[in-house]
mmCIF file of C-alpha atoms in Angstrom:
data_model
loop_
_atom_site.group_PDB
_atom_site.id
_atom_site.type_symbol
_atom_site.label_atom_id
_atom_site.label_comp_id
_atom_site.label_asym_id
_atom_site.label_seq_id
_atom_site.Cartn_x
_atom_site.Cartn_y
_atom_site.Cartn_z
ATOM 1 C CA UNK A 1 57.608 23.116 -80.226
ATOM 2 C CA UNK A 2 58.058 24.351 -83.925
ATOM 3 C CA UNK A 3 61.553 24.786 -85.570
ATOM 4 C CA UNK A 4 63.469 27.475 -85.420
ATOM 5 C CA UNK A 5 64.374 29.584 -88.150
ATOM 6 C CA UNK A 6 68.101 29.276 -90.145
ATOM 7 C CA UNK A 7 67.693 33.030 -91.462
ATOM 8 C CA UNK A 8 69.833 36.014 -89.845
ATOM 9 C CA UNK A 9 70.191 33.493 -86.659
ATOM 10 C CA UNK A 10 66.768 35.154 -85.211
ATOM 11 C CA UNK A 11 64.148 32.526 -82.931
ATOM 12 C CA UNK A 12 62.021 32.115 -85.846
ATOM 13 C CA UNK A 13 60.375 28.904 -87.425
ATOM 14 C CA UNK A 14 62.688 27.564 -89.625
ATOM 15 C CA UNK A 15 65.079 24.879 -88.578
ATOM 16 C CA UNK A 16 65.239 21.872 -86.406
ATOM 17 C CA UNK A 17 66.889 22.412 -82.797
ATOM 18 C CA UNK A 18 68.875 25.404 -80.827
ATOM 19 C CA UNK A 19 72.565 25.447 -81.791
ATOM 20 C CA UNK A 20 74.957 23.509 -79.670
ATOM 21 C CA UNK A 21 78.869 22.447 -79.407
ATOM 22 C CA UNK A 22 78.213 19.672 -82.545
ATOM 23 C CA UNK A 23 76.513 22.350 -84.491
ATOM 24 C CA UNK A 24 80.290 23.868 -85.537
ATOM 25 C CA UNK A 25 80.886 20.613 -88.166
ATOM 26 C CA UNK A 26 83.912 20.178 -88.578
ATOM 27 C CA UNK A 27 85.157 23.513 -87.145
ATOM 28 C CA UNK A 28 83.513 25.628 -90.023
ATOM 29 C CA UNK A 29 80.058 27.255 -90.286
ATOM 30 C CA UNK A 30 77.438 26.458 -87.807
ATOM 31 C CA UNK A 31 74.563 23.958 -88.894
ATOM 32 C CA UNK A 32 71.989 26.718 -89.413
ATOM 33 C CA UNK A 33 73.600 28.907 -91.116
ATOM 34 C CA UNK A 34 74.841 26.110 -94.209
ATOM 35 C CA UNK A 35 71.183 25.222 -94.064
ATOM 36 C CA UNK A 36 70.217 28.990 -94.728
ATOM 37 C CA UNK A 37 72.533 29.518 -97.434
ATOM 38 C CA UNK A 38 72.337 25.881 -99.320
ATOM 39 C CA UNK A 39 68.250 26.359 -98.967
ATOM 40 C CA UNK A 40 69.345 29.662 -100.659
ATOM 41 C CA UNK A 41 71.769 28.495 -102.947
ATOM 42 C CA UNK A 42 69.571 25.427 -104.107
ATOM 43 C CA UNK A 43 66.503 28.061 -105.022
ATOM 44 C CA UNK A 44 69.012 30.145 -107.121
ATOM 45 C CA UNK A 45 69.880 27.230 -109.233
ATOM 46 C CA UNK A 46 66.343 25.948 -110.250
ATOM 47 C CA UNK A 47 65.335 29.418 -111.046
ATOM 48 C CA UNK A 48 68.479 30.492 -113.146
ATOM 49 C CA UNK A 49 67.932 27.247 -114.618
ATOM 50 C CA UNK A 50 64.407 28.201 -115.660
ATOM 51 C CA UNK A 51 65.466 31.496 -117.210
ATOM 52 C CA UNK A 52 64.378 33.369 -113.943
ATOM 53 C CA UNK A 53 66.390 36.011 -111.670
ATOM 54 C CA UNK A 54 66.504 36.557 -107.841
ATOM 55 C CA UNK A 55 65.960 40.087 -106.559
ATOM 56 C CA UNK A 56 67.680 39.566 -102.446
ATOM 57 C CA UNK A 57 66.369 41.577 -99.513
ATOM 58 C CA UNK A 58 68.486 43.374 -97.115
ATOM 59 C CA UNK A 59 65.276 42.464 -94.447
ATOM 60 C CA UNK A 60 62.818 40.638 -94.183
ATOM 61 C CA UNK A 61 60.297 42.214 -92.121
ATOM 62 C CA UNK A 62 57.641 41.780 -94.562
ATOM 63 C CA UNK A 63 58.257 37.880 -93.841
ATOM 64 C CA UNK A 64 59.359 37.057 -97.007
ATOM 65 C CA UNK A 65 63.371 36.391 -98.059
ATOM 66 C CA UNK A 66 63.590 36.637 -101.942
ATOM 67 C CA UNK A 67 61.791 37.773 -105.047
ATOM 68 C CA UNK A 68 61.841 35.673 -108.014
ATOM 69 C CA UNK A 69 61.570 37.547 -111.673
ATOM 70 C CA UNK A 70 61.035 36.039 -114.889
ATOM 71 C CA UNK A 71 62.391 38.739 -118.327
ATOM 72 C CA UNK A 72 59.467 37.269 -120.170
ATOM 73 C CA UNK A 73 56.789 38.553 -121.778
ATOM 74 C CA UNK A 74 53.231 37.244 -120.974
ATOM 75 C CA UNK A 75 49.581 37.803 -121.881
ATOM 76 C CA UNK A 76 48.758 39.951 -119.253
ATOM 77 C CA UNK A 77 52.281 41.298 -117.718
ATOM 78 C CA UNK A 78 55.829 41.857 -118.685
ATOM 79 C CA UNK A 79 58.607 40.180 -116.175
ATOM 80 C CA UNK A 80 55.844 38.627 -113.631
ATOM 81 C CA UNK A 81 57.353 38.010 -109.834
ATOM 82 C CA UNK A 82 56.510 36.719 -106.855
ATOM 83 C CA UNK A 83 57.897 36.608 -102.964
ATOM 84 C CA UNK A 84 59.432 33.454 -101.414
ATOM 85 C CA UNK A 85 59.732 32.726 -97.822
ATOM 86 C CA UNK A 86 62.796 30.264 -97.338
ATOM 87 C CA UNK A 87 62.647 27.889 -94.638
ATOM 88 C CA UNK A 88 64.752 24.592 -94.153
ATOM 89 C CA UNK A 89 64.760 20.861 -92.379
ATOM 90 C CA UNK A 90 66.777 18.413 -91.906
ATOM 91 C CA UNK A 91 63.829 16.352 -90.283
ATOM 92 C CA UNK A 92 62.002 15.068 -92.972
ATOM 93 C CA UNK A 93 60.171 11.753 -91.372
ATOM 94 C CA UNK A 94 58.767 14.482 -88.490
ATOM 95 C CA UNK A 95 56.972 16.564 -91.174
ATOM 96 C CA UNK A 96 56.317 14.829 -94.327
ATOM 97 C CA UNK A 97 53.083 12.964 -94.774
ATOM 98 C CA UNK A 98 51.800 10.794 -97.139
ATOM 99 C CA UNK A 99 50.645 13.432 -99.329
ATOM 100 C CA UNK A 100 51.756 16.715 -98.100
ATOM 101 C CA UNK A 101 54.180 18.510 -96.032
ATOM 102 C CA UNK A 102 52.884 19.890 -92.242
ATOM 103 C CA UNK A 103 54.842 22.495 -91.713
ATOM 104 C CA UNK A 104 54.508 24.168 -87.947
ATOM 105 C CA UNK A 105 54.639 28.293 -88.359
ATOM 106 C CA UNK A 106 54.873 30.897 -85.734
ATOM 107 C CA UNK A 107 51.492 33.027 -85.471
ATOM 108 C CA UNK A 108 53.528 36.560 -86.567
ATOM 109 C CA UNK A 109 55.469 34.990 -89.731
ATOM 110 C CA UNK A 110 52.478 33.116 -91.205
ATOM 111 C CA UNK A 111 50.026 36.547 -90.827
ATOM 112 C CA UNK A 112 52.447 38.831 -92.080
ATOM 113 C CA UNK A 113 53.466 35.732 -95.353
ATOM 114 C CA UNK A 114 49.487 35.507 -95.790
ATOM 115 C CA UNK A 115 48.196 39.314 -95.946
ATOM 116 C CA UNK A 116 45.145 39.294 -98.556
ATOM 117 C CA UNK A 117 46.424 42.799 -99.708
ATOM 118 C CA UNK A 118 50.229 41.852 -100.797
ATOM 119 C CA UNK A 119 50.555 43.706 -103.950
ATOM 120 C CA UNK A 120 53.161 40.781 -104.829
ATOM 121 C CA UNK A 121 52.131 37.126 -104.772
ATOM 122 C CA UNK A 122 53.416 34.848 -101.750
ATOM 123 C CA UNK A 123 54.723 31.995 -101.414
ATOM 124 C CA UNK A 124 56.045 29.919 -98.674
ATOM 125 C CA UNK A 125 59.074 27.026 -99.292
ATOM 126 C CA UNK A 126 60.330 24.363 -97.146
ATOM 127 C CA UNK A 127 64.084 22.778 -98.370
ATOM 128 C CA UNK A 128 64.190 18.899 -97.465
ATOM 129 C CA UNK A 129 68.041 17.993 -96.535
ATOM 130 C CA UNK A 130 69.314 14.878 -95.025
ATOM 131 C CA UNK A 131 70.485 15.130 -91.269
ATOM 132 C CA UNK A 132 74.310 14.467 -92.745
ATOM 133 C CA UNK A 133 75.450 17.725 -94.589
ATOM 134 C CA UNK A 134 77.984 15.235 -96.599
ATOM 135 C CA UNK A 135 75.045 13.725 -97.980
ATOM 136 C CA UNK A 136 73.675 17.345 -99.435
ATOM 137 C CA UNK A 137 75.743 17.084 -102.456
ATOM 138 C CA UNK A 138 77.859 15.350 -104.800
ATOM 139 C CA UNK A 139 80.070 16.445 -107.609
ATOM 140 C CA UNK A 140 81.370 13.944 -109.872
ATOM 141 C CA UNK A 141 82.698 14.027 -113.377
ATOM 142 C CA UNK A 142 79.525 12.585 -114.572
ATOM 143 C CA UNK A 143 77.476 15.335 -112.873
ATOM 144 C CA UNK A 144 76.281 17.336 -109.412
ATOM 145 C CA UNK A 145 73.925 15.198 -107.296
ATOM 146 C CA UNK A 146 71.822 16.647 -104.451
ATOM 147 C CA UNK A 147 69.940 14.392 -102.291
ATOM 148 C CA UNK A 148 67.375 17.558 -101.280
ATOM 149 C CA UNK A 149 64.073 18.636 -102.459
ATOM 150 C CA UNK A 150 61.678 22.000 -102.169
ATOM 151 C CA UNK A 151 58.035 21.597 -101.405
ATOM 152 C CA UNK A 152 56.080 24.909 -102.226
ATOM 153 C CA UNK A 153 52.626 26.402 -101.950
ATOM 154 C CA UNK A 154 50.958 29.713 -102.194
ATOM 155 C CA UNK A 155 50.134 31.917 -99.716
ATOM 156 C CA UNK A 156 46.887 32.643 -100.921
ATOM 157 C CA UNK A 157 45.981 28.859 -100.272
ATOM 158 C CA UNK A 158 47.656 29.121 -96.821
ATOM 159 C CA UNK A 159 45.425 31.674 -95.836
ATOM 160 C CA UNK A 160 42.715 31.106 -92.689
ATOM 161 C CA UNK A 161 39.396 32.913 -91.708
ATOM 162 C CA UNK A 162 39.496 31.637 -88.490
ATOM 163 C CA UNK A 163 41.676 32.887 -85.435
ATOM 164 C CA UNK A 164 44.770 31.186 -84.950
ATOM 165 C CA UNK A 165 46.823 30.923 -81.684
ATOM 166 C CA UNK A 166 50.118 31.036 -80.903
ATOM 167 C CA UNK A 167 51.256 29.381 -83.673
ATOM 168 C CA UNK A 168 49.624 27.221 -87.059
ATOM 169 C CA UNK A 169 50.331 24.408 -89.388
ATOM 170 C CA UNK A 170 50.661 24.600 -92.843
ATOM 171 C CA UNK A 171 50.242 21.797 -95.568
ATOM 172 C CA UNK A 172 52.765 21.936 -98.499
ATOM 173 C CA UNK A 173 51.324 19.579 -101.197
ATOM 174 C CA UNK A 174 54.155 16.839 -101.893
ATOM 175 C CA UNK A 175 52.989 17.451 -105.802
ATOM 176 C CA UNK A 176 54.500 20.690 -104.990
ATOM 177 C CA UNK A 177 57.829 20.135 -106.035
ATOM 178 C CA UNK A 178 60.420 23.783 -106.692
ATOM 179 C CA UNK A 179 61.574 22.803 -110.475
ATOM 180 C CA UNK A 180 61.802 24.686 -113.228
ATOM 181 C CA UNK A 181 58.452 23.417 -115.051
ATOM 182 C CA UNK A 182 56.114 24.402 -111.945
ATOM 183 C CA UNK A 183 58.433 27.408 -111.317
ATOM 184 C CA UNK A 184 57.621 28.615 -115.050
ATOM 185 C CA UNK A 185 53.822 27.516 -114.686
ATOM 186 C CA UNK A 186 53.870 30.260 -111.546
ATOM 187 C CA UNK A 187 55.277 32.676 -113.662
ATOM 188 C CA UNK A 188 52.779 31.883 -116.293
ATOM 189 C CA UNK A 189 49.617 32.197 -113.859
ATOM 190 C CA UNK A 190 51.044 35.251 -112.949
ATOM 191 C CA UNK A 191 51.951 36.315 -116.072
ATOM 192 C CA UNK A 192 48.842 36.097 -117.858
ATOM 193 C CA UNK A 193 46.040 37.112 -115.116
ATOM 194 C CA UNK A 194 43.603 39.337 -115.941
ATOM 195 C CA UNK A 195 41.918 42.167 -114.254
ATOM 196 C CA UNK A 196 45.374 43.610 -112.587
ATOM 197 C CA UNK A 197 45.808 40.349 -110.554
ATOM 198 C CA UNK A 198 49.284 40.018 -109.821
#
């Protein structure tokens, strides 16, 4: 049965099992909902780090949660962007292989994140946490220290000719890692295609 999903608390792929009475941690906010907002929170640093800015959605019926912008100027474009569907696990030895990420999607989601005629690139990425939120982060003097990681991978390479059923997996290269070099090397691609390819 695929995951369900940790944005707006809707039955969507996403996270790892239904909410129950352990799910409040220590009396505060329910299990998905820190996973939504650290998967969240972890994009906006990389990309702020890289120069980049984060354009939020009030819905996301187009099946994407965030737009990423970059304020530089490229070959091609000016301020390139792209859509980013957010998704989060705490169950990494279920979907991690030895060279990619299989990632189960609900048939609905993965059609709408993988229509050829987008006019903004697509992109689908899966935030890695340990099962022990205390062992998310770590703030010392000598630093912060987050024991998660993003695997990424365009929608455009998701994409299937063939019918799919009720639901399909994806494979997330584990090269594929969100930092700020490959986030700047979309940008670039982006950036300086030719022939109005966005």
């Amino acid at each position: 049965m695929p995951p369900r999903s940790t944005h707006g608390g809707r039955d969507l792929p996403g996270t790892d099992d239904p909410l129950g009475p352990d799910d409040l941690v220590d009396g505060q906010l329910p299990m998905t909902a820190r996973q939504e907002h650290f998967s969240i929170a972890f994009t906006r640093m990389i990309t702020y780090e890289a120069g980049c800015s984060i354009k939020t959605h009030e819905v996301d019926y187009e099946g994407v949660d965030i737009t990423l912008v970059s304020s530089a100027s490229y070959l091609t474009y000016y301020g390139p962007q792209f859509e980013l569907q957010l998704k989060c696990t705490t169950q990494a030895s279920r979907y991690l292989k030895d060279d990619h990420m299989a990632w189960p999607m609900k048939a609905k989601p993965f059609r709408k994140l993988t229509q050829p005629n987008r006019y903004l690139r697509a992109y689908l990425g899966v935030l890695v946490l340990p099962r022990e939120p205390k062992s998310w982060l770590s703030v010392t003097e000598d630093g912060l220290l987050t024991e998660s990681c993003m695997y990424w991978e365009s929608a455009d390479k998701l994409r299937v000719d063939d019918e799919i059923g009720d639901s399909h997996t994806v494979h997330l290269p584990r090269r594929n890692l969100f930092v700020r070099e490959q986030l700047l090397g979309i940008m670039n691609e982006i950036g300086d295609a030719e022939g109005g390819l966005r």
